[in-house]
Amino acid sequence: MFARAAALAAMLTALAAFDGAAAQMANQPPDTMAARVEACTPCHGNKGEGTSDVYFPRLAGKPAGYLYNQLLAFRSGRRKYPPMNYLLEFLPDPYLEAMAEYFASEHPPLPQPAPSEVSKDVLAQGELLATSGDAGRNIPACVSCHGPGLTGMQPGIPGLLGLRAAYVSAQLGAWRYGTRTAKSPDCMQLVAGHLTEADVTAVAAWLATRPAPADPAPVPKGTYALPFGCGSQPN
Amino acid sequence: MGSRLSITLLALAALTTAAQAQDKTSDVIARGEYLARAGDCTACHTAAEGRLFAGGRPMPTPFGTIYTSNITPDPETGIGKWSADDFYRTMHNGRFPDGGLIYPAMPFASYTKVTRVDSDAIFAYLRSIAPVNQKNKPHELRFPYDNRQLILGWRTLFFSEGEFKPDPTKSAEWNRGAYLVEGLGHCGMCHSPINALGGTSQSDAFKGGLIPMQNWYAPSLTSNREAGLGDWSIKDISDLLQTGVSARGVVYGPMAEVVHNSLQYLSDADTRAMAVYLKGIAEASSPPPASSALPNTESSLLISLGKTVYDKNCASCHGTQGEGKPPHWPPLANNQSIEMQSAVNPIRMVLNGGYPPGTKGNPMPYGMPPFAGLLSDNEVAAVVSYIRTAWGNRGTPVSAREANELRSAPLN
């Protein structure tokens, strides 16, 4: 009898403690990455799918290593976009890694390709550059690094699908003018350095017309060899 | 045989003393590293993606740009040829080894309070780090500020040399806190009003001020109407300093840097000592008479628009009654840093959003989105006016013009 009373008391205490813990939890933000990246989602979308602003890129499904490299570059100011440079300034590496992994593991559907505003000839020129390059001008095919399906490769090469033309042009421009740099050797800078304004317009426009592939996931590391070395893609 | 044994013993004894001496120097170096953290030397002497303490970090001032120095032990470009006396002279008296005057951008006006023993420990630590061969960049100061003789005038007005003198009427803990806050912490460099000459007078110490060039307001640490901590518990103050978040509020902007690079590394005892001192220097101050530059009808319209903006954009984190979910989503009701006379900080907070610093005690902080691209000047002014006056808060409304002006404030 006594033992049972004691057990009952213990159970009640446990219940009360549980109640207290629950009340405390209710008073805390959810212990999730989704709640922690709410500072990012007005610009990048709830699952990193992007927003209506054509310069705000999709993050979802890109290789985690690639996203992490970008976060490091924004934090140090090597890649410039002041609102993001400011947000990341005092966040430690493991946290940036967790953010990268969070967005890499989200898979909202790719957007419908937008109808293009450029001529058929320009699109054809873009397709040629992307799939074959231009050996005469030292321009390698984009697919030689970004993959035959343009879905990228783990851990450091991003896919080029689901990005809008304005964003892709802005990024290629940033490499040409040196305001975006990647880990050395910065192969994208070599590529972008050989492109003219017209090339950039053409390839960005063609990429934006590509439909979503059945499997948009980046291919595993080492699936194919790169034409030359990239600092962001360790061998 | 006997003699060999004694020789061996002697040698052993010599070895142990050597080991002890070694131990002692490594203790001193470790203490020096700790003190260098407390002094936040890295905030200025390490450039973004640069090598530790190799300098070259630009410091924009109203008079031009100053570049910080290489303080690694490199003999040509760093302080490799300096003696401990030379170093103490820099810390204590703001002079180079040749007697030349150092710009007060180096906080020697605070570091002068550091004891000789602590200065020597910092020096021992700096001598132990990797030397970096990197020439100092010449400053880009406009005439006449490029003339170091001008520093003499500044020194006469604002510099008083002297190590920290404990106040015997106060506890050891209070004195330790005072030593850290007034000396190595150089908290007064931001938290005091800066006059037109770029100086802070003793009588205004910790009275708060707008940080030039950065456009952040560093609140008074003595007035409870600002960041005076008179009615905070020691635990909340310690949490704020050590982790960047607390039940009463969070740090952001330049203060996030201080917690990130410096305060998070301080021991529990030192953190507590600072908290005790900070609580102690807060002067009781009565609430300000609410006065606003805005006409009444205009401000009441603003505030009702503000409530709409708040409920839609802010309440999910900060709560409908401004109660927040502390410490991660800070409360806005009864939060001094919103109610201050200067509305610069809450306006910038809304425009720029932010994350508290990632610290050992809070490695994955929650963040707030920037609203610069989502809200108009009028909406920013409205929501800031609302949070400054709702739930018993005693701030005053702000105008759309103030919000607009801060859109161009530098973000780093």
Tab-separated table of C-alpha atoms in Angstrom, chain B residues 82 86 89-90 94-102 148:
chain	number	residue	atom	x	y	z
B	82	TRP	CA	60.416	44.662	-29.681
B	86	ASP	CA	58.623	48.525	-25.770
B	89	ARG	CA	55.036	51.437	-23.511
B	90	THR	CA	52.649	50.994	-26.442
B	94	GLY	CA	50.452	54.899	-26.701
B	95	ARG	CA	53.949	55.330	-28.071
B	96	PHE	CA	56.124	53.404	-30.510
B	97	PRO	CA	59.536	52.189	-29.280
B	98	ASP	CA	61.128	55.313	-30.826
B	99	GLY	CA	58.748	57.539	-28.873
B	100	GLY	CA	56.475	58.257	-31.866
B	101	LEU	CA	52.780	58.832	-31.143
B	102	ILE	CA	50.203	56.145	-31.846
B	148	ARG	CA	50.982	62.624	-35.884
